[in-house]
Coordinates of C-alpha atoms in Angstrom, one line a residue:
M1 CA 52.5 -44.3 184.7
A2 CA 48.8 -43.4 184.9
P3 CA 47.2 -43.4 188.3
P4 CA 44.6 -46.3 189.1
H5 CA 41.7 -43.8 188.4
T6 CA 43.2 -43.0 184.9
Q7 CA 45.0 -40.0 183.5
E8 CA 41.6 -38.7 182.3
F9 CA 40.5 -38.2 185.8
E10 CA 43.9 -37.1 187.1
D11 CA 43.9 -34.3 184.4
A12 CA 40.2 -33.3 185.4
I13 CA 41.1 -32.7 189.1
T14 CA 44.6 -31.2 188.7
V15 CA 45.2 -28.3 190.9
T16 CA 48.2 -25.9 190.2
P17 CA 49.9 -23.5 192.8
I18 CA 49.9 -19.9 192.0
S19 CA 51.2 -18.7 195.4
S20 CA 51.4 -20.1 199.0
H21 CA 47.6 -20.0 199.3
T22 CA 46.2 -19.4 195.7
Y23 CA 45.6 -22.1 193.4
S24 CA 44.0 -22.7 189.9
A25 CA 42.0 -25.4 188.5
H26 CA 40.2 -26.1 185.2
L27 CA 36.7 -27.6 185.6
S28 CA 36.1 -30.0 182.8
P29 CA 33.0 -30.2 180.5
R30 CA 33.3 -34.0 180.6
W31 CA 32.1 -34.0 184.3
T32 CA 29.0 -31.8 184.2
V33 CA 25.3 -32.0 184.8
G34 CA 23.8 -30.0 182.0
A35 CA 26.0 -26.8 181.9
V36 CA 27.2 -27.0 185.5
P37 CA 30.1 -29.1 186.8
H38 CA 28.9 -31.9 188.9
G39 CA 28.9 -31.3 192.7
G40 CA 30.9 -34.5 193.6
Y41 CA 33.4 -33.7 190.9
T42 CA 33.8 -30.3 192.3
M43 CA 34.3 -31.8 195.8
A44 CA 37.0 -34.1 194.3
V45 CA 38.8 -31.0 193.0
L46 CA 38.7 -29.5 196.4
H47 CA 39.9 -32.7 198.0
R48 CA 43.0 -32.5 195.7
L49 CA 43.3 -28.9 196.6
A50 CA 43.8 -29.8 200.3
I51 CA 46.4 -32.3 199.5
T52 CA 48.2 -30.0 197.1
H53 CA 48.2 -27.1 199.6
F54 CA 49.9 -29.0 202.4
K55 CA 52.4 -30.6 200.1
H56 CA 53.2 -27.2 198.5
T57 CA 53.0 -24.8 201.5
H58 CA 53.4 -27.1 204.6
P59 CA 55.5 -29.9 203.2
T60 CA 56.7 -31.0 206.7
R61 CA 53.4 -31.2 208.3
H62 CA 51.5 -34.5 208.7
H63 CA 54.5 -36.4 208.0
G64 CA 54.4 -35.3 204.3
D65 CA 51.4 -37.4 203.7
P66 CA 48.3 -35.3 204.3
M67 CA 44.9 -36.9 203.9
P68 CA 41.4 -35.2 204.2
I69 CA 39.4 -36.8 206.9
A70 CA 36.3 -34.6 206.7
M71 CA 34.9 -32.1 204.2
Q72 CA 32.0 -29.6 204.8
M73 CA 31.2 -27.6 201.7
N74 CA 28.5 -25.0 200.8
F75 CA 27.6 -24.5 197.2
L76 CA 26.6 -20.9 196.9
R77 CA 26.2 -20.4 193.2
R78 CA 26.4 -22.5 190.0
T79 CA 29.9 -23.2 189.0
N80 CA 30.9 -23.2 185.3
V81 CA 33.2 -25.1 183.0
G82 CA 36.5 -23.4 182.8
R83 CA 39.2 -21.8 185.0
A84 CA 38.6 -21.6 188.7
T85 CA 40.6 -19.8 191.4
L86 CA 41.0 -21.6 194.6
I87 CA 41.9 -19.8 197.8
V88 CA 43.1 -21.3 201.0
K89 CA 43.1 -19.9 204.6
D90 CA 44.9 -21.8 207.3
A91 CA 42.3 -21.9 210.1
K92 CA 44.2 -24.3 212.3
L93 CA 47.6 -26.0 211.8
G94 CA 47.9 -28.8 214.4
A95 CA 49.9 -32.0 215.2
R96 CA 47.2 -34.3 214.7
T97 CA 44.6 -32.4 212.6
S98 CA 44.7 -29.2 210.6
T99 CA 41.8 -27.4 209.1
I100 CA 41.7 -25.1 206.1
H101 CA 39.0 -22.8 204.8
V102 CA 38.7 -23.0 201.0
T103 CA 37.0 -20.9 198.4
L104 CA 36.4 -21.7 194.7
S105 CA 35.6 -18.4 192.7
Q106 CA 34.8 -17.9 189.2
G107 CA 33.3 -15.3 186.9
E108 CA 30.3 -15.9 184.6
P109 CA 31.1 -17.5 181.2
D110 CA 31.9 -15.0 178.4
Q111 CA 31.2 -12.0 180.9
D112 CA 33.9 -9.5 182.0
E113 CA 33.1 -9.1 185.5
K114 CA 34.6 -9.6 188.9
P115 CA 34.7 -13.4 190.1
T116 CA 32.3 -14.4 192.8
D117 CA 32.5 -17.1 195.4
R118 CA 30.8 -20.3 194.0
V119 CA 31.7 -23.0 196.7
V120 CA 33.1 -22.4 200.3
G121 CA 33.9 -24.6 203.2
Y122 CA 36.2 -26.4 205.5
I123 CA 38.5 -29.5 205.1
T124 CA 40.2 -31.1 208.0
V125 CA 43.4 -33.0 207.3
S126 CA 45.4 -35.6 209.2
D127 CA 47.8 -38.3 208.3
P128 CA 48.2 -42.2 208.7
V129 CA 51.0 -41.8 211.4
S130 CA 48.9 -39.4 213.6
E131 CA 45.7 -41.3 213.1
V132 CA 46.0 -43.5 216.3
G133 CA 43.8 -44.4 219.2
L134 CA 40.9 -46.5 220.3
T135 CA 39.2 -48.6 217.6
A136 CA 36.0 -50.5 218.4
S137 CA 33.4 -52.3 216.3
S138 CA 29.6 -52.1 216.9
D139 CA 26.6 -54.2 216.1
W140 CA 25.6 -51.7 213.4
T141 CA 24.5 -53.2 210.1
L142 CA 22.6 -52.0 207.0
Y143 CA 18.9 -52.3 207.4
P144 CA 17.1 -53.3 205.3
P145 CA 19.8 -55.6 204.2
P146 CA 21.1 -55.3 200.5
P147 CA 20.2 -58.0 198.0
S148 CA 23.7 -59.3 198.3
T149 CA 26.8 -58.3 200.1
R150 CA 28.9 -59.1 197.0
P151 CA 29.4 -57.2 193.9
P152 CA 28.0 -58.6 190.6
E153 CA 29.8 -61.6 188.9
I154 CA 30.6 -60.0 185.4
K155 CA 30.9 -62.1 182.4
E156 CA 34.2 -60.7 181.1
T157 CA 34.5 -60.7 177.3
E158 CA 36.7 -58.9 174.7
S159 CA 34.0 -56.2 174.4
T160 CA 33.8 -53.8 177.2
E161 CA 30.1 -53.0 176.5
S162 CA 29.0 -56.6 176.5
A163 CA 31.1 -57.3 179.6
H164 CA 29.0 -54.8 181.5
S165 CA 25.7 -55.7 179.9
N166 CA 25.7 -59.3 181.3
T167 CA 26.0 -60.8 184.7
D168 CA 25.8 -64.2 186.2
G169 CA 22.2 -65.5 185.8
N170 CA 22.0 -65.9 189.4
S171 CA 23.2 -62.4 190.4
P172 CA 20.8 -60.1 192.3
W173 CA 22.3 -57.2 190.4
V174 CA 21.4 -55.6 187.0
L175 CA 23.1 -53.0 185.0
M176 CA 21.7 -49.5 185.6
K177 CA 21.6 -46.8 182.9
D178 CA 20.5 -43.2 183.4
P179 CA 17.8 -42.2 180.8
F180 CA 19.2 -38.7 181.0
S181 CA 22.9 -39.4 180.5
G182 CA 22.9 -37.0 177.5
F183 CA 22.2 -34.4 180.2
R184 CA 24.0 -35.8 183.0
H185 CA 27.6 -36.1 181.3
V186 CA 29.1 -37.2 184.6
M187 CA 27.1 -40.5 184.7
A188 CA 29.0 -41.7 181.5
H189 CA 32.2 -42.3 183.7
H190 CA 30.6 -45.1 185.9
I191 CA 29.3 -48.5 185.5
L192 CA 26.5 -49.1 188.1
Y193 CA 24.6 -52.1 189.2
G194 CA 21.5 -52.2 191.3
P195 CA 18.5 -54.3 192.2
P196 CA 16.0 -55.2 189.4
K197 CA 13.6 -52.5 188.8
E198 CA 10.7 -54.3 190.5
H199 CA 12.7 -54.5 193.7
R200 CA 13.9 -51.0 193.9
R201 CA 12.5 -48.5 196.4
R202 CA 12.2 -44.8 196.0
N203 CA 13.7 -43.9 199.3
V204 CA 16.3 -46.6 199.7
G205 CA 18.9 -47.4 197.1
D206 CA 21.7 -49.9 196.7
Q207 CA 24.4 -49.8 194.0
W208 CA 27.7 -51.4 193.1
A209 CA 30.0 -49.1 191.1
R210 CA 33.0 -49.5 189.0
F211 CA 35.0 -46.5 187.7
H212 CA 35.3 -46.1 183.9
P213 CA 36.3 -42.5 182.8
R214 CA 35.5 -41.7 179.3
G215 CA 37.9 -39.8 177.1
P216 CA 41.2 -40.2 175.2
K217 CA 43.1 -40.9 178.5
G218 CA 40.3 -42.9 180.2
G219 CA 39.3 -46.6 180.3
P220 CA 38.8 -49.2 183.0
A221 CA 39.9 -47.8 186.3
R222 CA 39.9 -48.5 190.0
W223 CA 38.5 -46.3 192.7
T224 CA 41.0 -44.2 194.7
T225 CA 40.3 -41.9 197.6
D226 CA 40.3 -39.0 195.1
S227 CA 37.7 -40.5 192.9
M228 CA 35.7 -41.9 195.8
V229 CA 34.7 -38.4 196.6
L230 CA 32.9 -38.2 193.4
L231 CA 31.0 -41.3 194.1
T232 CA 29.4 -39.8 197.2
D233 CA 27.2 -37.8 194.9
I234 CA 26.4 -40.4 192.2
F235 CA 23.0 -42.0 192.5
P236 CA 21.2 -41.8 189.2
H237 CA 18.4 -44.2 190.0
M238 CA 17.3 -42.2 193.0
L239 CA 17.1 -39.0 190.8
T240 CA 15.3 -40.9 188.0
G241 CA 12.7 -42.1 190.5
L242 CA 11.9 -38.4 191.4
D243 CA 11.8 -37.5 187.8
A244 CA 9.4 -40.3 186.9
A245 CA 7.2 -39.4 189.9
A246 CA 6.9 -35.8 188.8
A247 CA 7.0 -35.8 184.9
P248 CA 7.5 -38.0 181.8
S249 CA 10.8 -37.9 179.8
R250 CA 11.3 -34.8 177.7
T251 CA 12.8 -34.6 174.3
G252 CA 15.7 -32.2 174.1
S253 CA 15.6 -29.0 171.9
D254 CA 18.5 -30.1 169.8
G255 CA 16.1 -32.1 167.4
K256 CA 18.1 -35.2 167.9
G257 CA 15.8 -36.9 170.4
S258 CA 18.1 -36.4 173.3
K259 CA 16.3 -36.4 176.6
T260 CA 16.3 -33.7 179.2
P261 CA 15.0 -34.3 182.8
P262 CA 12.2 -32.3 184.2
F263 CA 14.4 -31.2 187.1
W264 CA 17.9 -30.4 188.2
Y265 CA 19.1 -31.4 191.6
P266 CA 21.7 -28.9 192.6
T267 CA 23.7 -29.5 195.8
V268 CA 23.3 -27.0 198.5
T269 CA 25.6 -28.6 201.2
L270 CA 27.7 -31.7 201.0
N271 CA 29.6 -33.2 204.0
V272 CA 31.8 -36.2 203.8
D273 CA 33.5 -38.1 206.6
F274 CA 36.4 -40.3 205.3
K275 CA 36.7 -43.6 207.5
R276 CA 39.4 -45.4 205.5
R277 CA 41.9 -44.4 202.9
L278 CA 41.8 -46.6 199.9
P279 CA 44.9 -48.7 199.1
P280 CA 47.4 -47.1 196.6
E281 CA 46.3 -49.7 193.9
G282 CA 42.7 -48.6 194.4
E283 CA 39.5 -50.8 194.6
E284 CA 37.6 -52.4 191.7
W285 CA 34.2 -52.1 193.4
L286 CA 32.6 -49.8 195.8
Y287 CA 29.0 -50.3 197.4
S288 CA 26.7 -47.4 198.3
R289 CA 23.6 -47.5 200.3
I290 CA 21.7 -44.3 199.5
I291 CA 18.9 -43.1 201.8
L292 CA 16.3 -40.4 200.9
K293 CA 14.3 -39.5 204.1
D294 CA 12.1 -36.7 202.8
V295 CA 11.4 -34.4 199.9
R296 CA 9.9 -31.2 201.4
N297 CA 9.0 -28.0 199.6
G298 CA 11.7 -28.7 196.9
R299 CA 14.3 -29.7 199.3
T300 CA 16.0 -33.1 199.6
D301 CA 18.0 -34.8 202.2
I302 CA 20.4 -37.6 201.1
E303 CA 22.6 -39.9 203.1
V304 CA 25.2 -42.2 201.6
I305 CA 27.0 -45.1 203.3
M306 CA 29.9 -46.3 201.2
M307 CA 31.7 -49.6 201.7
N308 CA 34.3 -51.7 200.2
E309 CA 34.0 -55.4 199.0
R310 CA 35.0 -56.4 202.6
G311 CA 32.0 -54.7 204.1
E312 CA 34.2 -52.0 205.7
I313 CA 32.8 -48.3 205.8
V314 CA 35.1 -46.1 203.7
A315 CA 33.0 -42.9 203.7
L316 CA 29.7 -41.4 204.9
A317 CA 28.1 -38.4 203.2
N318 CA 25.1 -36.3 203.9
Q319 CA 23.8 -33.9 201.4
I320 CA 21.1 -31.1 201.2
G321 CA 19.9 -30.4 197.6
L322 CA 17.1 -28.8 195.8
V323 CA 14.6 -29.8 193.2
V324 CA 14.4 -27.1 190.5
S325 CA 13.6 -26.8 186.8
A326 CA 16.2 -28.1 184.5
S327 CA 16.1 -24.8 182.8
R328 CA 17.8 -23.3 185.9
N329 CA 20.8 -25.2 185.0
T330 CA 21.1 -24.1 181.4
N331 CA 19.7 -20.5 181.6
G332 CA 22.2 -18.3 179.8
R333 CA 24.7 -21.1 179.3
T334 CA 25.9 -23.4 176.4
L335 CA 25.5 -27.0 177.0
P336 CA 28.7 -29.3 176.6
S337 CA 28.5 -31.4 173.5
A338 CA 26.8 -34.6 173.8
K339 CA 30.0 -36.2 172.2
I340 CA 32.1 -35.3 175.2

């Protein structure tokens, strides 16, 4: 039986053991921005690496049910589509928490050279049995408040496309589309709703998201903890706002009218704090509040607060990114087909 996030996504994040501390993965062309695998997708692969490592090499630790509770990653160089080697170093093996150092390395496409480190960082792991202690609520709340604390009311029809192009007439949410989805392939796997354009802000964004992986093994899906990692790095309307502020849409060089954005926003660091593990059957909707505090000298800071339909925080993320020409993404590389 396919997992709630579909077999398509499961295949895309599969990690295969080579030895006790060495693993391999294949970064899929379906989950890219331009020619580069998406940062959140790469994080999802590394999230799966942590789980695979403990189940493979330390099967009795963390009651046989390891769960990452924090990830701190540095993206050193562009990754590429294809095989990646994943190396794990056990930094600390503890009773309640364990921490591993992970490295994703690759060579350049079509070049016979020694692989270089592309992504490095630390992942801290615990388990539901060991996660005990004080729990206390606070008076914290989202400010400014979102248009609604409920996801859109979808008019379900036989057609998936029409079901997601219409909402209840009283809904404060509208379907959002990325004008550069031909470049940002990863965006095709999500159905996103946000406030109407006239109510959007450039520095504060709200979105409700459903998961819908595209491909022969994809289809309607539910968010799992594995796929939730991906969503911490998905906020197309925020990027589109920056694109529009800097330059108009560009027509791609393929002669078919596909649009290429003026900028690429590569991730430099991405830290994720997991507050709750999603249920085994997954969640249909997840809400994200995205905050962009400043863009300074081509460097961004982005904070993401992710909640379930019950208003519970499930993950917090903080990211440092760059604003560079889109040509930096594609230089010397072949773009995945727009039909992927």
